[in-house]
Short mmCIF file of N, CA and C in Angstrom, two decimals:
data_model
loop_
_atom_site.label_atom_id
_atom_site.label_comp_id
_atom_site.label_asym_id
_atom_site.label_seq_id
_atom_site.Cartn_x
_atom_site.Cartn_y
_atom_site.Cartn_z
N MET A 309 -24.07 -67.82 -20.38
CA MET A 309 -24.72 -69.02 -19.88
C MET A 309 -26.24 -68.83 -19.79
N VAL A 310 -26.64 -67.66 -19.29
CA VAL A 310 -28.07 -67.37 -19.19
C VAL A 310 -28.69 -67.31 -20.58
N ASP A 311 -27.96 -66.76 -21.56
CA ASP A 311 -28.45 -66.72 -22.93
C ASP A 311 -28.75 -68.12 -23.45
N ILE A 312 -27.87 -69.06 -23.12
CA ILE A 312 -28.06 -70.44 -23.57
C ILE A 312 -29.31 -71.03 -22.92
N ILE A 313 -29.48 -70.80 -21.62
CA ILE A 313 -30.65 -71.33 -20.91
C ILE A 313 -31.94 -70.74 -21.49
N VAL A 314 -31.97 -69.41 -21.67
CA VAL A 314 -33.17 -68.76 -22.22
C VAL A 314 -33.42 -69.26 -23.64
N GLY A 315 -32.37 -69.36 -24.44
CA GLY A 315 -32.51 -69.86 -25.81
C GLY A 315 -33.05 -71.28 -25.84
N LEU A 316 -32.53 -72.14 -24.95
CA LEU A 316 -33.02 -73.52 -24.88
C LEU A 316 -34.48 -73.58 -24.43
N LEU A 317 -34.85 -72.71 -23.50
CA LEU A 317 -36.25 -72.66 -23.08
C LEU A 317 -37.17 -72.27 -24.23
N LEU A 318 -36.74 -71.29 -25.04
CA LEU A 318 -37.55 -70.86 -26.18
C LEU A 318 -37.66 -71.96 -27.24
N VAL A 319 -36.56 -72.67 -27.49
CA VAL A 319 -36.60 -73.80 -28.43
C VAL A 319 -37.49 -74.91 -27.87
N ALA A 320 -37.40 -75.15 -26.56
CA ALA A 320 -38.27 -76.15 -25.93
C ALA A 320 -39.73 -75.74 -26.08
N GLY A 321 -40.01 -74.44 -26.00
CA GLY A 321 -41.37 -73.96 -26.22
C GLY A 321 -41.86 -74.27 -27.61
N LEU A 322 -40.99 -74.09 -28.61
CA LEU A 322 -41.34 -74.45 -29.99
C LEU A 322 -41.68 -75.94 -30.09
N TYR A 323 -40.82 -76.76 -29.52
CA TYR A 323 -41.00 -78.21 -29.58
C TYR A 323 -42.28 -78.64 -28.86
N MET A 324 -42.48 -78.12 -27.64
CA MET A 324 -43.68 -78.49 -26.89
C MET A 324 -44.94 -78.05 -27.63
N GLY A 325 -44.90 -76.85 -28.21
CA GLY A 325 -46.05 -76.38 -28.97
C GLY A 325 -46.31 -77.25 -30.18
N TYR A 326 -45.25 -77.69 -30.85
CA TYR A 326 -45.39 -78.58 -32.00
C TYR A 326 -46.03 -79.90 -31.57
N LYS A 327 -45.57 -80.44 -30.47
CA LYS A 327 -46.11 -81.71 -29.98
C LYS A 327 -47.56 -81.58 -29.51
N ARG A 328 -47.87 -80.47 -28.86
CA ARG A 328 -49.22 -80.27 -28.35
C ARG A 328 -50.20 -79.96 -29.48
N GLY A 329 -49.76 -79.15 -30.43
CA GLY A 329 -50.64 -78.71 -31.50
C GLY A 329 -51.37 -77.43 -31.12
N LEU A 330 -52.04 -76.85 -32.10
CA LEU A 330 -52.68 -75.55 -31.93
C LEU A 330 -53.77 -75.56 -30.86
N ILE A 331 -54.63 -76.53 -30.92
CA ILE A 331 -55.79 -76.52 -30.03
C ILE A 331 -55.37 -76.59 -28.57
N VAL A 332 -54.54 -77.55 -28.25
CA VAL A 332 -54.08 -77.68 -26.87
C VAL A 332 -53.20 -76.49 -26.50
N GLN A 333 -52.36 -76.04 -27.44
CA GLN A 333 -51.47 -74.92 -27.16
C GLN A 333 -52.25 -73.63 -26.91
N LEU A 334 -53.38 -73.47 -27.59
CA LEU A 334 -54.23 -72.30 -27.32
C LEU A 334 -54.67 -72.29 -25.86
N PHE A 335 -55.00 -73.44 -25.34
CA PHE A 335 -55.39 -73.51 -23.94
C PHE A 335 -54.20 -73.23 -23.02
N TYR A 336 -53.04 -73.73 -23.37
CA TYR A 336 -51.86 -73.46 -22.55
C TYR A 336 -51.50 -71.98 -22.57
N LEU A 337 -51.56 -71.37 -23.76
CA LEU A 337 -51.31 -69.93 -23.85
C LEU A 337 -52.42 -69.17 -23.14
N GLY A 338 -53.63 -69.68 -23.26
CA GLY A 338 -54.75 -69.07 -22.54
C GLY A 338 -54.53 -69.07 -21.04
N THR A 339 -53.87 -70.11 -20.53
CA THR A 339 -53.59 -70.14 -19.09
C THR A 339 -52.67 -68.99 -18.70
N ILE A 340 -51.72 -68.67 -19.56
CA ILE A 340 -50.81 -67.56 -19.28
C ILE A 340 -51.59 -66.25 -19.27
N VAL A 341 -52.40 -66.04 -20.30
CA VAL A 341 -53.14 -64.79 -20.43
C VAL A 341 -54.17 -64.66 -19.30
N ILE A 342 -54.96 -65.70 -19.09
CA ILE A 342 -55.97 -65.65 -18.03
C ILE A 342 -55.31 -65.54 -16.66
N GLY A 343 -54.25 -66.31 -16.45
CA GLY A 343 -53.51 -66.23 -15.19
C GLY A 343 -52.97 -64.83 -14.95
N TYR A 344 -52.46 -64.20 -15.99
CA TYR A 344 -51.92 -62.85 -15.89
C TYR A 344 -53.04 -61.86 -15.53
N ILE A 345 -54.16 -61.94 -16.24
CA ILE A 345 -55.27 -61.00 -16.00
C ILE A 345 -55.87 -61.20 -14.61
N VAL A 346 -56.14 -62.45 -14.24
CA VAL A 346 -56.71 -62.72 -12.92
C VAL A 346 -55.73 -62.31 -11.82
N SER A 347 -54.45 -62.59 -12.02
CA SER A 347 -53.44 -62.21 -11.03
C SER A 347 -53.33 -60.69 -10.91
N MET A 348 -53.41 -59.99 -12.03
CA MET A 348 -53.36 -58.53 -11.98
C MET A 348 -54.55 -57.98 -11.19
N PHE A 349 -55.71 -58.59 -11.37
CA PHE A 349 -56.91 -58.11 -10.71
C PHE A 349 -56.89 -58.42 -9.21
N PHE A 350 -56.51 -59.63 -8.84
CA PHE A 350 -56.62 -60.05 -7.45
C PHE A 350 -55.37 -59.84 -6.60
N SER A 351 -54.19 -59.75 -7.20
CA SER A 351 -52.98 -59.65 -6.37
C SER A 351 -52.96 -58.43 -5.46
N PRO A 352 -53.39 -57.24 -5.91
CA PRO A 352 -53.41 -56.12 -4.96
C PRO A 352 -54.42 -56.34 -3.83
N ARG A 353 -55.50 -57.04 -4.12
CA ARG A 353 -56.56 -57.26 -3.13
C ARG A 353 -56.20 -58.37 -2.13
N LEU A 354 -55.36 -59.31 -2.54
CA LEU A 354 -55.02 -60.44 -1.68
C LEU A 354 -53.61 -60.37 -1.10
N ALA A 355 -52.88 -59.33 -1.40
CA ALA A 355 -51.50 -59.22 -0.93
C ALA A 355 -51.41 -59.23 0.59
N PHE A 356 -52.41 -58.68 1.26
CA PHE A 356 -52.39 -58.62 2.72
C PHE A 356 -52.35 -60.01 3.36
N LEU A 357 -52.82 -61.02 2.66
CA LEU A 357 -52.82 -62.38 3.20
C LEU A 357 -51.41 -62.92 3.43
N PHE A 358 -50.44 -62.36 2.73
CA PHE A 358 -49.08 -62.88 2.80
C PHE A 358 -48.19 -62.12 3.78
N THR A 359 -48.69 -61.03 4.36
CA THR A 359 -47.85 -60.23 5.25
C THR A 359 -47.41 -61.00 6.48
N ASP A 360 -48.27 -61.86 7.01
CA ASP A 360 -47.90 -62.66 8.17
C ASP A 360 -47.20 -63.97 7.79
N LEU A 361 -47.49 -64.47 6.60
CA LEU A 361 -46.91 -65.74 6.17
C LEU A 361 -45.47 -65.62 5.70
N ILE A 362 -45.18 -64.53 5.01
CA ILE A 362 -43.85 -64.35 4.42
C ILE A 362 -43.29 -63.01 4.89
N PRO A 363 -42.32 -63.05 5.79
CA PRO A 363 -41.74 -61.78 6.26
C PRO A 363 -40.94 -61.11 5.15
N ILE A 364 -40.99 -59.80 5.13
CA ILE A 364 -40.26 -59.05 4.12
C ILE A 364 -38.79 -58.97 4.53
N PRO A 365 -37.88 -59.22 3.60
CA PRO A 365 -36.45 -59.12 3.94
C PRO A 365 -36.07 -57.70 4.36
N THR A 366 -35.13 -57.59 5.27
CA THR A 366 -34.73 -56.26 5.74
C THR A 366 -34.00 -55.47 4.67
N ASP A 367 -33.34 -56.15 3.75
CA ASP A 367 -32.59 -55.46 2.70
C ASP A 367 -33.38 -55.39 1.39
N VAL A 368 -34.70 -55.24 1.51
CA VAL A 368 -35.57 -55.31 0.34
C VAL A 368 -35.29 -54.21 -0.69
N THR A 369 -34.79 -53.08 -0.27
CA THR A 369 -34.53 -52.00 -1.23
C THR A 369 -33.10 -52.02 -1.76
N GLN A 370 -32.28 -52.91 -1.25
CA GLN A 370 -30.90 -52.99 -1.71
C GLN A 370 -30.85 -53.46 -3.17
N GLY A 371 -30.09 -52.78 -3.96
CA GLY A 371 -29.91 -53.17 -5.35
C GLY A 371 -30.97 -52.63 -6.29
N LEU A 372 -31.92 -51.87 -5.78
CA LEU A 372 -32.94 -51.29 -6.66
C LEU A 372 -32.46 -49.95 -7.19
N GLU A 373 -32.63 -49.78 -8.47
CA GLU A 373 -32.19 -48.54 -9.10
C GLU A 373 -33.10 -48.24 -10.28
N GLY A 374 -32.84 -47.16 -10.93
CA GLY A 374 -33.61 -46.79 -12.12
C GLY A 374 -35.06 -46.51 -11.78
N VAL A 375 -35.96 -47.13 -12.53
CA VAL A 375 -37.40 -46.86 -12.36
C VAL A 375 -37.94 -47.37 -11.03
N TYR A 376 -37.23 -48.25 -10.33
CA TYR A 376 -37.71 -48.82 -9.08
C TYR A 376 -37.32 -47.99 -7.87
N LYS A 377 -36.37 -47.10 -8.02
CA LYS A 377 -35.87 -46.32 -6.89
C LYS A 377 -36.96 -45.38 -6.39
N GLY A 378 -37.18 -45.37 -5.09
CA GLY A 378 -38.15 -44.47 -4.48
C GLY A 378 -39.59 -44.97 -4.51
N LEU A 379 -39.82 -46.17 -4.98
CA LEU A 379 -41.18 -46.70 -5.04
C LEU A 379 -41.54 -47.43 -3.74
N ASN A 380 -42.80 -47.73 -3.55
CA ASN A 380 -43.28 -48.40 -2.35
C ASN A 380 -42.93 -49.89 -2.41
N ILE A 381 -41.73 -50.21 -2.01
CA ILE A 381 -41.20 -51.57 -2.15
C ILE A 381 -41.91 -52.59 -1.25
N PRO A 382 -42.14 -52.32 0.04
CA PRO A 382 -42.82 -53.33 0.86
C PRO A 382 -44.19 -53.73 0.32
N SER A 383 -44.96 -52.77 -0.10
CA SER A 383 -46.27 -53.06 -0.68
C SER A 383 -46.12 -53.87 -1.97
N ALA A 384 -45.18 -53.48 -2.80
CA ALA A 384 -44.94 -54.17 -4.07
C ALA A 384 -44.48 -55.61 -3.82
N TYR A 385 -43.68 -55.81 -2.79
CA TYR A 385 -43.17 -57.15 -2.46
C TYR A 385 -44.33 -58.12 -2.25
N TYR A 386 -45.32 -57.73 -1.45
CA TYR A 386 -46.45 -58.62 -1.18
C TYR A 386 -47.38 -58.73 -2.38
N ARG A 387 -47.48 -57.71 -3.19
CA ARG A 387 -48.27 -57.81 -4.41
C ARG A 387 -47.63 -58.80 -5.38
N ILE A 388 -46.30 -58.79 -5.44
CA ILE A 388 -45.58 -59.71 -6.31
C ILE A 388 -45.77 -61.16 -5.84
N VAL A 389 -45.64 -61.37 -4.53
CA VAL A 389 -45.84 -62.72 -3.98
C VAL A 389 -47.27 -63.18 -4.27
N SER A 390 -48.23 -62.31 -4.04
CA SER A 390 -49.63 -62.63 -4.32
C SER A 390 -49.84 -62.94 -5.80
N PHE A 391 -49.24 -62.14 -6.67
CA PHE A 391 -49.34 -62.34 -8.11
C PHE A 391 -48.82 -63.72 -8.50
N ILE A 392 -47.65 -64.09 -7.98
CA ILE A 392 -47.04 -65.38 -8.32
C ILE A 392 -47.92 -66.54 -7.88
N VAL A 393 -48.43 -66.50 -6.65
CA VAL A 393 -49.26 -67.58 -6.13
C VAL A 393 -50.54 -67.73 -6.94
N ILE A 394 -51.22 -66.62 -7.19
CA ILE A 394 -52.47 -66.66 -7.96
C ILE A 394 -52.21 -67.16 -9.38
N PHE A 395 -51.15 -66.66 -9.99
CA PHE A 395 -50.80 -67.04 -11.36
C PHE A 395 -50.58 -68.54 -11.47
N ILE A 396 -49.82 -69.10 -10.55
CA ILE A 396 -49.52 -70.54 -10.58
C ILE A 396 -50.80 -71.36 -10.37
N LEU A 397 -51.64 -70.96 -9.44
CA LEU A 397 -52.89 -71.69 -9.20
C LEU A 397 -53.81 -71.68 -10.42
N ILE A 398 -53.98 -70.53 -11.03
CA ILE A 398 -54.83 -70.42 -12.23
C ILE A 398 -54.26 -71.27 -13.35
N LYS A 399 -52.94 -71.21 -13.54
CA LYS A 399 -52.29 -71.97 -14.60
C LYS A 399 -52.52 -73.47 -14.42
N ILE A 400 -52.38 -73.96 -13.22
CA ILE A 400 -52.58 -75.39 -12.95
C ILE A 400 -54.02 -75.81 -13.23
N ILE A 401 -54.97 -75.02 -12.77
CA ILE A 401 -56.38 -75.36 -12.96
C ILE A 401 -56.74 -75.42 -14.44
N ILE A 402 -56.33 -74.41 -15.20
CA ILE A 402 -56.70 -74.38 -16.62
C ILE A 402 -55.95 -75.45 -17.42
N GLN A 403 -54.72 -75.75 -17.05
CA GLN A 403 -53.98 -76.79 -17.77
C GLN A 403 -54.59 -78.17 -17.57
N ILE A 404 -55.18 -78.40 -16.43
CA ILE A 404 -55.88 -79.67 -16.23
C ILE A 404 -57.04 -79.78 -17.21
N LEU A 405 -57.78 -78.69 -17.37
CA LEU A 405 -58.88 -78.68 -18.34
C LEU A 405 -58.37 -78.84 -19.77
N ALA A 406 -57.25 -78.21 -20.10
CA ALA A 406 -56.70 -78.29 -21.46
C ALA A 406 -56.26 -79.71 -21.81
N SER A 407 -55.73 -80.42 -20.86
CA SER A 407 -55.27 -81.78 -21.15
C SER A 407 -56.44 -82.70 -21.51
N ILE A 408 -57.60 -82.39 -21.01
CA ILE A 408 -58.79 -83.17 -21.34
C ILE A 408 -59.18 -82.98 -22.81
N LEU A 409 -58.95 -81.78 -23.35
CA LEU A 409 -59.35 -81.47 -24.72
C LEU A 409 -58.33 -81.92 -25.78
N GLY A 410 -57.28 -82.60 -25.40
CA GLY A 410 -56.26 -83.03 -26.34
C GLY A 410 -56.73 -84.02 -27.39
N VAL A 411 -57.87 -84.62 -27.19
CA VAL A 411 -58.41 -85.62 -28.12
C VAL A 411 -58.72 -85.00 -29.49
N ILE A 412 -59.19 -83.77 -29.52
CA ILE A 412 -59.60 -83.11 -30.77
C ILE A 412 -58.44 -82.99 -31.75
N ARG A 413 -57.26 -82.76 -31.26
CA ARG A 413 -56.12 -82.51 -32.15
C ARG A 413 -55.66 -83.74 -32.93
N LYS A 414 -56.17 -84.89 -32.63
CA LYS A 414 -55.74 -86.11 -33.31
C LYS A 414 -56.50 -86.39 -34.61
N LEU A 415 -57.42 -85.52 -34.97
CA LEU A 415 -58.13 -85.69 -36.24
C LEU A 415 -57.15 -85.51 -37.38
N PRO A 416 -57.17 -86.39 -38.40
CA PRO A 416 -56.14 -86.40 -39.45
C PRO A 416 -55.99 -85.10 -40.24
N LEU A 417 -57.07 -84.44 -40.57
CA LEU A 417 -56.99 -83.26 -41.43
C LEU A 417 -56.34 -82.04 -40.75
N ILE A 418 -56.43 -81.96 -39.47
CA ILE A 418 -55.90 -80.77 -38.80
C ILE A 418 -54.59 -81.01 -38.04
N LYS A 419 -54.07 -82.22 -38.13
CA LYS A 419 -52.90 -82.57 -37.33
C LYS A 419 -51.66 -81.73 -37.65
N THR A 420 -51.29 -81.57 -38.93
CA THR A 420 -50.07 -80.84 -39.31
C THR A 420 -50.20 -79.35 -39.02
N THR A 421 -51.29 -78.76 -39.46
CA THR A 421 -51.51 -77.33 -39.20
C THR A 421 -51.59 -77.08 -37.71
N ASP A 422 -52.25 -77.97 -37.03
CA ASP A 422 -52.39 -77.89 -35.59
C ASP A 422 -51.02 -77.86 -34.91
N ARG A 423 -50.12 -78.71 -35.37
CA ARG A 423 -48.78 -78.78 -34.77
C ARG A 423 -47.94 -77.55 -35.08
N LEU A 424 -47.97 -77.08 -36.32
CA LEU A 424 -47.16 -75.91 -36.69
C LEU A 424 -47.63 -74.66 -35.94
N LEU A 425 -48.92 -74.44 -35.92
CA LEU A 425 -49.44 -73.28 -35.19
C LEU A 425 -49.24 -73.45 -33.69
N GLY A 426 -49.30 -74.68 -33.23
CA GLY A 426 -49.02 -74.96 -31.83
C GLY A 426 -47.58 -74.63 -31.46
N ALA A 427 -46.64 -74.87 -32.39
CA ALA A 427 -45.23 -74.54 -32.14
C ALA A 427 -45.06 -73.04 -31.94
N ILE A 428 -45.74 -72.25 -32.76
CA ILE A 428 -45.65 -70.79 -32.62
C ILE A 428 -46.21 -70.35 -31.26
N LEU A 429 -47.34 -70.89 -30.90
CA LEU A 429 -47.93 -70.53 -29.61
C LEU A 429 -47.10 -71.05 -28.44
N GLY A 430 -46.46 -72.20 -28.60
CA GLY A 430 -45.58 -72.73 -27.57
C GLY A 430 -44.41 -71.79 -27.32
N PHE A 431 -43.86 -71.26 -28.40
CA PHE A 431 -42.78 -70.28 -28.28
C PHE A 431 -43.27 -69.05 -27.52
N LEU A 432 -44.45 -68.55 -27.88
CA LEU A 432 -45.01 -67.37 -27.21
C LEU A 432 -45.27 -67.64 -25.73
N GLU A 433 -45.75 -68.83 -25.41
CA GLU A 433 -46.01 -69.18 -24.01
C GLU A 433 -44.72 -69.12 -23.19
N ILE A 434 -43.68 -69.77 -23.69
CA ILE A 434 -42.41 -69.78 -22.96
C ILE A 434 -41.82 -68.38 -22.90
N TYR A 435 -41.95 -67.61 -23.98
CA TYR A 435 -41.46 -66.23 -23.99
C TYR A 435 -42.12 -65.43 -22.87
N LEU A 436 -43.44 -65.56 -22.73
CA LEU A 436 -44.15 -64.83 -21.68
C LEU A 436 -43.72 -65.28 -20.29
N VAL A 437 -43.55 -66.57 -20.09
CA VAL A 437 -43.10 -67.08 -18.79
C VAL A 437 -41.69 -66.59 -18.49
N VAL A 438 -40.79 -66.67 -19.47
CA VAL A 438 -39.42 -66.18 -19.29
C VAL A 438 -39.44 -64.68 -18.99
N PHE A 439 -40.28 -63.92 -19.70
CA PHE A 439 -40.40 -62.49 -19.44
C PHE A 439 -40.82 -62.23 -18.00
N LEU A 440 -41.86 -62.92 -17.53
CA LEU A 440 -42.33 -62.72 -16.16
C LEU A 440 -41.25 -63.06 -15.14
N ILE A 441 -40.55 -64.16 -15.35
CA ILE A 441 -39.48 -64.54 -14.43
C ILE A 441 -38.38 -63.49 -14.42
N LEU A 442 -37.93 -63.07 -15.60
CA LEU A 442 -36.87 -62.06 -15.68
C LEU A 442 -37.33 -60.75 -15.04
N TYR A 443 -38.55 -60.36 -15.29
CA TYR A 443 -39.07 -59.12 -14.72
C TYR A 443 -39.08 -59.19 -13.20
N LEU A 444 -39.59 -60.30 -12.66
CA LEU A 444 -39.66 -60.44 -11.21
C LEU A 444 -38.27 -60.50 -10.59
N VAL A 445 -37.31 -61.08 -11.28
CA VAL A 445 -35.94 -61.11 -10.77
C VAL A 445 -35.37 -59.69 -10.68
N THR A 446 -35.72 -58.83 -11.64
CA THR A 446 -35.20 -57.46 -11.59
C THR A 446 -35.83 -56.66 -10.46
N VAL A 447 -37.01 -57.05 -10.01
CA VAL A 447 -37.71 -56.30 -8.98
C VAL A 447 -37.42 -56.83 -7.58
N LEU A 448 -37.25 -58.12 -7.44
CA LEU A 448 -37.05 -58.70 -6.12
C LEU A 448 -35.68 -58.35 -5.55
N PRO A 449 -35.59 -58.32 -4.22
CA PRO A 449 -34.37 -57.84 -3.56
C PRO A 449 -33.24 -58.86 -3.50
N THR A 450 -32.77 -59.29 -4.63
CA THR A 450 -31.67 -60.24 -4.67
C THR A 450 -30.65 -59.76 -5.70
N PRO A 451 -29.80 -58.80 -5.33
CA PRO A 451 -28.84 -58.25 -6.30
C PRO A 451 -27.92 -59.29 -6.92
N GLU A 452 -27.59 -60.35 -6.17
CA GLU A 452 -26.70 -61.36 -6.72
C GLU A 452 -27.36 -62.12 -7.87
N TRP A 453 -28.67 -62.30 -7.82
CA TRP A 453 -29.39 -62.94 -8.93
C TRP A 453 -29.34 -62.06 -10.15
N LYS A 454 -29.57 -60.76 -9.95
CA LYS A 454 -29.56 -59.83 -11.07
C LYS A 454 -28.20 -59.83 -11.75
N THR A 455 -27.16 -59.79 -10.94
CA THR A 455 -25.81 -59.79 -11.49
C THR A 455 -25.54 -61.08 -12.25
N ALA A 456 -25.93 -62.21 -11.67
CA ALA A 456 -25.68 -63.50 -12.32
C ALA A 456 -26.45 -63.63 -13.63
N ILE A 457 -27.66 -63.13 -13.67
CA ILE A 457 -28.48 -63.29 -14.87
C ILE A 457 -28.12 -62.30 -15.96
N PHE A 458 -27.86 -61.06 -15.59
CA PHE A 458 -27.71 -60.03 -16.62
C PHE A 458 -26.26 -59.73 -17.02
N THR A 459 -25.29 -60.24 -16.27
CA THR A 459 -23.90 -60.04 -16.64
C THR A 459 -23.55 -60.98 -17.79
N ASN A 460 -22.99 -60.44 -18.84
CA ASN A 460 -22.57 -61.20 -20.03
C ASN A 460 -23.72 -61.94 -20.71
N SER A 461 -24.93 -61.44 -20.58
CA SER A 461 -26.09 -62.04 -21.23
C SER A 461 -26.82 -60.98 -22.04
N THR A 462 -27.22 -61.34 -23.24
CA THR A 462 -27.94 -60.38 -24.08
C THR A 462 -29.43 -60.70 -24.19
N LEU A 463 -29.80 -61.97 -24.17
CA LEU A 463 -31.21 -62.34 -24.33
C LEU A 463 -32.11 -61.82 -23.20
N PRO A 464 -31.74 -61.97 -21.93
CA PRO A 464 -32.63 -61.45 -20.88
C PRO A 464 -32.89 -59.95 -21.02
N GLU A 465 -31.85 -59.20 -21.26
CA GLU A 465 -32.01 -57.75 -21.42
C GLU A 465 -32.84 -57.43 -22.66
N TYR A 466 -32.61 -58.15 -23.75
CA TYR A 466 -33.37 -57.95 -24.98
C TYR A 466 -34.86 -58.22 -24.75
N ILE A 467 -35.16 -59.30 -24.04
CA ILE A 467 -36.55 -59.66 -23.78
C ILE A 467 -37.23 -58.58 -22.94
N LEU A 468 -36.57 -58.10 -21.90
CA LEU A 468 -37.18 -57.08 -21.04
C LEU A 468 -37.36 -55.76 -21.77
N GLU A 469 -36.39 -55.37 -22.58
CA GLU A 469 -36.46 -54.08 -23.26
C GLU A 469 -37.42 -54.10 -24.44
N ASN A 470 -37.69 -55.24 -25.03
CA ASN A 470 -38.53 -55.31 -26.21
C ASN A 470 -39.92 -55.88 -25.93
N THR A 471 -40.34 -55.80 -24.70
CA THR A 471 -41.69 -56.16 -24.33
C THR A 471 -42.26 -55.03 -23.47
N PRO A 472 -42.35 -53.81 -24.04
CA PRO A 472 -42.67 -52.63 -23.23
C PRO A 472 -44.09 -52.60 -22.68
N ILE A 473 -45.05 -53.15 -23.39
CA ILE A 473 -46.44 -53.09 -22.90
C ILE A 473 -46.57 -53.88 -21.60
N LEU A 474 -46.01 -55.09 -21.57
CA LEU A 474 -46.07 -55.89 -20.35
C LEU A 474 -45.26 -55.25 -19.24
N SER A 475 -44.09 -54.70 -19.56
CA SER A 475 -43.25 -54.05 -18.54
C SER A 475 -44.00 -52.91 -17.87
N LYS A 476 -44.63 -52.06 -18.67
CA LYS A 476 -45.36 -50.91 -18.12
C LYS A 476 -46.55 -51.36 -17.29
N SER A 477 -47.26 -52.39 -17.74
CA SER A 477 -48.42 -52.83 -16.97
C SER A 477 -48.00 -53.44 -15.63
N LEU A 478 -46.87 -54.13 -15.59
CA LEU A 478 -46.40 -54.71 -14.33
C LEU A 478 -45.90 -53.63 -13.38
N ILE A 479 -45.21 -52.62 -13.89
CA ILE A 479 -44.78 -51.50 -13.04
C ILE A 479 -46.00 -50.82 -12.44
N SER A 480 -47.01 -50.59 -13.26
CA SER A 480 -48.24 -49.95 -12.79
C SER A 480 -48.93 -50.82 -11.74
N LEU A 481 -48.98 -52.11 -11.97
CA LEU A 481 -49.66 -53.03 -11.06
C LEU A 481 -48.98 -53.09 -9.69
N PHE A 482 -47.67 -53.25 -9.69
CA PHE A 482 -46.97 -53.50 -8.43
C PHE A 482 -46.62 -52.23 -7.66
N PHE A 483 -46.35 -51.14 -8.33
CA PHE A 483 -45.79 -49.99 -7.65
C PHE A 483 -46.72 -48.79 -7.51
N ASN A 484 -47.86 -48.80 -8.15
CA ASN A 484 -48.79 -47.69 -8.01
C ASN A 484 -49.82 -48.01 -6.94
N LYS A 485 -50.40 -47.00 -6.39
CA LYS A 485 -51.46 -47.05 -5.36
C LYS A 485 -50.91 -46.84 -4.01
#
């Protein structure tokens, strides 16, 4: 079931990218990249803001195994929350700006190429979002979610295992220091 949902999301990314076109899709993909970079930079520095707002669950280490076992989970928990909040805010701000630039893509000579290249970038955008969601689900203290998502599903595991650069950078960001 999760494979179907992930597959549909990726196909939806292709379609949205096709409809948006290259120029607008570059901005949407840019929101992911810029949001990721800004969130990586500021989430460790702003994590303390969430310690009073969001209490850490008592069973936060339950269900953690493999590379996550023995790591500083409480600190990582607030860094993850901070990362998510910053990422969403940056994405919203930049997407508002991108929607304003949609006029350029309507020029007749670049419309088809714009749409095809936009489809590819739309797929990449959704892939990155799905990767981040799957990664955060594996780290957060909700074993029932992990079981529901990864049992009898091949796409989520494939996405996490075949995106090693992002996986390593997120482990370094959340669990080191």
